[in-house]
Amino acid sequence: TVPLTKAAGTYFLNGALVVSATGGDVHNEGYFHQQIVTVTTTIAIASTTPASPSNNQTPVVNVTGAGNAQEVKIFDGTTQVGTGTSAADGTAAITTTSLADGSHSLTASVTNQTSPAFTYVVDVTKPKLSSAAAANLTQVTATFNENMNCTNLGTASYTVKNIAGDTINATT
């Protein structure tokens, strides 16, 4: 058994001599001239770091099945947004160029194959609490992972607390 570290494709194995040894004598058992070997891999985007959806506009795309030391290109539709070289195990971690707010159809490509599409969503829009939603409320409870814009909420008293329950800087 010979480990294969080739990219997917068809290769020709030429000139192997088959011998056997019995009682100290070596016998020529034959010679084969050519063997066609087909190596297949399935390139795929396994994940992104961070996971989608995210406000990160330059995610790391984690690729598998690219083959050893292959140039891997990342595309958003038909636009190339990243490139890198795969490791011996066929994996690659490639940071994209800045992606716009919205949904992206990412694929990974090597010389002779392209991965299935992987959807990555960039969401950089910060949540907002409108004055219409806050009107006549005595208590508003909401959880946000990003900064919140609160404007035109009227003259009521507001207390803003972080996840730990500590009161943080609040203005009205």
mmCIF file of C-alpha atoms in Angstrom:
data_model
loop_
_atom_site.group_PDB
_atom_site.id
_atom_site.type_symbol
_atom_site.label_atom_id
_atom_site.label_comp_id
_atom_site.label_asym_id
_atom_site.label_seq_id
_atom_site.Cartn_x
_atom_site.Cartn_y
_atom_site.Cartn_z
ATOM 1 C CA THR A 1 0.000 0.000 0.000
ATOM 2 C CA VAL A 2 1.315 3.394 -0.990
ATOM 3 C CA PRO A 3 -0.227 6.497 0.591
ATOM 4 C CA LEU A 4 -1.504 8.939 -2.006
ATOM 5 C CA THR A 5 -0.863 12.628 -1.503
ATOM 6 C CA LYS A 6 -1.960 13.709 -4.949
ATOM 7 C CA ALA A 7 -4.814 16.013 -5.827
ATOM 8 C CA ALA A 8 -7.866 14.465 -7.399
ATOM 9 C CA GLY A 9 -7.219 13.365 -10.953
ATOM 10 C CA THR A 10 -5.986 10.480 -13.108
ATOM 11 C CA TYR A 11 -2.395 9.287 -12.840
ATOM 12 C CA PHE A 12 -0.411 6.616 -14.651
ATOM 13 C CA LEU A 13 1.677 4.127 -12.682
ATOM 14 C CA ASN A 14 4.434 2.855 -14.996
ATOM 15 C CA GLY A 15 6.791 -0.135 -14.964
ATOM 16 C CA ALA A 16 6.551 -2.289 -11.886
ATOM 17 C CA LEU A 17 8.497 -5.552 -11.692
ATOM 18 C CA VAL A 18 6.780 -8.318 -9.736
ATOM 19 C CA VAL A 19 9.197 -10.801 -8.136
ATOM 20 C CA SER A 20 8.998 -13.626 -5.629
ATOM 21 C CA ALA A 21 11.674 -15.311 -3.551
ATOM 22 C CA THR A 22 11.746 -18.995 -2.556
ATOM 23 C CA GLY A 23 14.663 -20.910 -1.124
ATOM 24 C CA GLY A 24 17.027 -18.002 -1.743
ATOM 25 C CA ASP A 25 16.224 -17.821 -5.464
ATOM 26 C CA VAL A 26 14.548 -14.744 -6.980
ATOM 27 C CA HIS A 27 12.007 -15.418 -9.679
ATOM 28 C CA ASN A 28 10.710 -12.903 -12.209
ATOM 29 C CA GLU A 29 6.931 -13.236 -11.965
ATOM 30 C CA GLY A 30 6.106 -10.645 -14.559
ATOM 31 C CA TYR A 31 6.056 -7.016 -15.438
ATOM 32 C CA PHE A 32 3.113 -4.779 -15.919
ATOM 33 C CA HIS A 33 3.520 -1.821 -18.196
ATOM 34 C CA GLN A 34 0.938 0.685 -17.118
ATOM 35 C CA GLN A 35 -1.758 1.028 -14.519
ATOM 36 C CA ILE A 36 -4.227 3.895 -14.444
ATOM 37 C CA VAL A 37 -4.960 5.158 -10.943
ATOM 38 C CA THR A 38 -7.775 7.585 -10.265
ATOM 39 C CA VAL A 39 -7.576 9.648 -7.095
ATOM 40 C CA THR A 40 -10.776 11.261 -5.919
ATOM 41 C CA THR A 41 -11.396 13.753 -3.164
ATOM 42 C CA THR A 42 -14.447 15.777 -2.393
ATOM 43 C CA ILE A 43 -13.678 19.385 -1.634
ATOM 44 C CA ALA A 44 -16.085 21.056 0.782
ATOM 45 C CA ILE A 45 -16.452 24.072 3.016
ATOM 46 C CA ALA A 46 -16.796 22.440 6.422
ATOM 47 C CA SER A 47 -17.492 25.620 8.393
ATOM 48 C CA THR A 48 -16.666 29.262 8.873
ATOM 49 C CA THR A 49 -15.139 31.004 11.866
ATOM 50 C CA PRO A 50 -17.165 32.619 13.225
ATOM 51 C CA ALA A 51 -20.292 30.671 12.379
ATOM 52 C CA SER A 52 -22.986 32.236 10.225
ATOM 53 C CA PRO A 53 -24.830 34.540 10.743
ATOM 54 C CA SER A 54 -22.251 36.971 12.105
ATOM 55 C CA ASN A 55 -21.281 40.617 12.077
ATOM 56 C CA ASN A 56 -17.737 39.532 11.086
ATOM 57 C CA GLN A 57 -17.140 40.639 7.504
ATOM 58 C CA THR A 58 -13.856 38.709 7.052
ATOM 59 C CA PRO A 59 -14.615 35.139 8.166
ATOM 60 C CA VAL A 60 -12.152 32.264 8.010
ATOM 61 C CA VAL A 61 -13.430 29.612 5.584
ATOM 62 C CA ASN A 62 -12.484 26.073 6.705
ATOM 63 C CA VAL A 63 -12.012 23.762 3.716
ATOM 64 C CA THR A 64 -11.595 19.957 3.608
ATOM 65 C CA GLY A 65 -10.780 17.509 0.792
ATOM 66 C CA ALA A 66 -8.543 19.857 -1.210
ATOM 67 C CA GLY A 67 -5.579 17.484 -1.525
ATOM 68 C CA ASN A 68 -1.991 18.079 -0.399
ATOM 69 C CA ALA A 69 -0.379 21.491 -1.062
ATOM 70 C CA GLN A 70 -3.053 22.652 -3.483
ATOM 71 C CA GLU A 71 -3.926 26.277 -4.222
ATOM 72 C CA VAL A 72 -7.442 26.764 -2.858
ATOM 73 C CA LYS A 73 -9.551 29.704 -4.028
ATOM 74 C CA ILE A 74 -12.651 30.964 -2.233
ATOM 75 C CA PHE A 75 -15.427 32.529 -4.317
ATOM 76 C CA ASP A 76 -18.521 34.543 -3.427
ATOM 77 C CA GLY A 77 -20.599 33.717 -6.486
ATOM 78 C CA THR A 78 -18.127 34.383 -9.329
ATOM 79 C CA THR A 79 -15.933 36.853 -7.393
ATOM 80 C CA GLN A 80 -12.752 35.507 -5.820
ATOM 81 C CA VAL A 81 -12.612 36.591 -2.164
ATOM 82 C CA GLY A 82 -9.694 34.530 -0.829
ATOM 83 C CA THR A 83 -6.854 32.158 -1.634
ATOM 84 C CA GLY A 84 -4.531 29.858 0.286
ATOM 85 C CA THR A 85 -2.638 26.581 0.187
ATOM 86 C CA SER A 86 -3.961 23.341 1.650
ATOM 87 C CA ALA A 87 -2.058 21.335 4.258
ATOM 88 C CA ALA A 88 -0.887 17.732 3.796
ATOM 89 C CA ASP A 89 -4.241 16.470 5.104
ATOM 90 C CA GLY A 90 -6.147 18.482 2.472
ATOM 91 C CA THR A 91 -7.481 21.137 4.850
ATOM 92 C CA ALA A 92 -7.167 24.897 4.520
ATOM 93 C CA ALA A 93 -8.251 27.871 6.628
ATOM 94 C CA ILE A 94 -8.594 30.944 4.418
ATOM 95 C CA THR A 95 -9.618 34.444 5.514
ATOM 96 C CA THR A 96 -11.854 36.220 3.028
ATOM 97 C CA THR A 97 -11.657 39.799 1.895
ATOM 98 C CA SER A 98 -14.341 42.051 3.404
ATOM 99 C CA LEU A 99 -17.866 40.824 2.625
ATOM 100 C CA ALA A 100 -20.789 43.250 2.440
ATOM 101 C CA ASP A 101 -23.819 43.078 4.707
ATOM 102 C CA GLY A 102 -26.152 40.308 3.479
ATOM 103 C CA SER A 103 -26.117 36.702 2.287
ATOM 104 C CA HIS A 104 -23.116 35.194 0.461
ATOM 105 C CA SER A 105 -22.843 31.958 -1.546
ATOM 106 C CA LEU A 106 -19.287 30.764 -0.882
ATOM 107 C CA THR A 107 -17.512 27.967 -2.765
ATOM 108 C CA ALA A 108 -13.994 26.549 -2.557
ATOM 109 C CA SER A 109 -12.147 25.586 -5.721
ATOM 110 C CA VAL A 110 -8.986 23.688 -6.671
ATOM 111 C CA THR A 111 -7.723 22.943 -10.174
ATOM 112 C CA ASN A 112 -10.343 20.408 -11.178
ATOM 113 C CA GLN A 113 -13.231 20.700 -8.733
ATOM 114 C CA THR A 114 -15.474 23.117 -6.880
ATOM 115 C CA SER A 115 -17.267 22.574 -3.589
ATOM 116 C CA PRO A 116 -21.000 22.808 -3.109
ATOM 117 C CA ALA A 117 -22.168 26.295 -2.099
ATOM 118 C CA PHE A 118 -22.005 27.302 1.570
ATOM 119 C CA THR A 119 -24.193 30.185 2.742
ATOM 120 C CA TYR A 120 -22.555 32.788 4.991
ATOM 121 C CA VAL A 121 -24.640 35.714 6.246
ATOM 122 C CA VAL A 122 -23.086 39.010 7.329
ATOM 123 C CA ASP A 123 -25.380 41.039 9.597
ATOM 124 C CA VAL A 124 -23.789 44.326 10.643
ATOM 125 C CA THR A 125 -27.090 46.116 11.328
ATOM 126 C CA LYS A 126 -27.337 47.026 15.005
ATOM 127 C CA PRO A 127 -30.716 46.478 16.667
ATOM 128 C CA LYS A 128 -32.814 49.592 17.348
ATOM 129 C CA LEU A 129 -35.651 50.258 19.736
ATOM 130 C CA SER A 130 -37.991 52.782 18.149
ATOM 131 C CA SER A 131 -39.987 55.395 20.010
ATOM 132 C CA ALA A 132 -43.196 53.816 18.701
ATOM 133 C CA ALA A 133 -42.270 50.461 20.252
ATOM 134 C CA ALA A 134 -41.320 52.071 23.575
ATOM 135 C CA ALA A 135 -44.394 54.286 23.915
ATOM 136 C CA ASN A 136 -46.417 53.652 27.075
ATOM 137 C CA LEU A 137 -44.157 50.819 28.270
ATOM 138 C CA THR A 138 -43.216 50.611 31.937
ATOM 139 C CA GLN A 139 -40.513 47.983 31.471
ATOM 140 C CA VAL A 140 -38.644 46.742 28.396
ATOM 141 C CA THR A 141 -36.540 43.597 28.599
ATOM 142 C CA ALA A 142 -34.347 42.763 25.644
ATOM 143 C CA THR A 143 -31.083 40.930 25.029
ATOM 144 C CA PHE A 144 -28.628 42.292 22.471
ATOM 145 C CA ASN A 145 -25.181 41.046 21.541
ATOM 146 C CA GLU A 146 -24.219 44.395 20.075
ATOM 147 C CA ASN A 147 -24.568 48.084 20.934
ATOM 148 C CA MET A 148 -28.149 49.302 20.957
ATOM 149 C CA ASN A 149 -29.256 52.686 19.617
ATOM 150 C CA CYS A 150 -32.041 54.208 21.719
ATOM 151 C CA THR A 151 -33.352 57.530 20.465
ATOM 152 C CA ASN A 152 -36.561 59.506 20.929
ATOM 153 C CA LEU A 153 -37.830 57.353 23.756
ATOM 154 C CA GLY A 154 -39.545 60.222 25.556
ATOM 155 C CA THR A 155 -39.116 61.424 29.121
ATOM 156 C CA ALA A 156 -39.582 58.155 31.016
ATOM 157 C CA SER A 157 -36.885 56.770 33.297
ATOM 158 C CA TYR A 158 -34.683 54.053 31.827
ATOM 159 C CA THR A 159 -32.287 51.598 33.415
ATOM 160 C CA VAL A 160 -29.945 49.637 31.166
ATOM 161 C CA LYS A 161 -28.301 46.530 32.555
ATOM 162 C CA ASN A 162 -25.667 44.231 31.094
ATOM 163 C CA ILE A 163 -25.937 40.431 30.985
ATOM 164 C CA ALA A 164 -24.598 40.137 34.548
ATOM 165 C CA GLY A 165 -27.386 42.441 35.773
ATOM 166 C CA ASP A 166 -25.153 45.433 36.529
ATOM 167 C CA THR A 167 -26.556 48.864 35.728
ATOM 168 C CA ILE A 168 -24.527 50.435 32.931
ATOM 169 C CA ASN A 169 -24.339 53.932 31.516
ATOM 170 C CA ALA A 170 -27.871 54.873 30.494
ATOM 171 C CA THR A 171 -29.040 58.185 29.081
ATOM 172 C CA THR A 172 -32.527 59.379 28.217
#
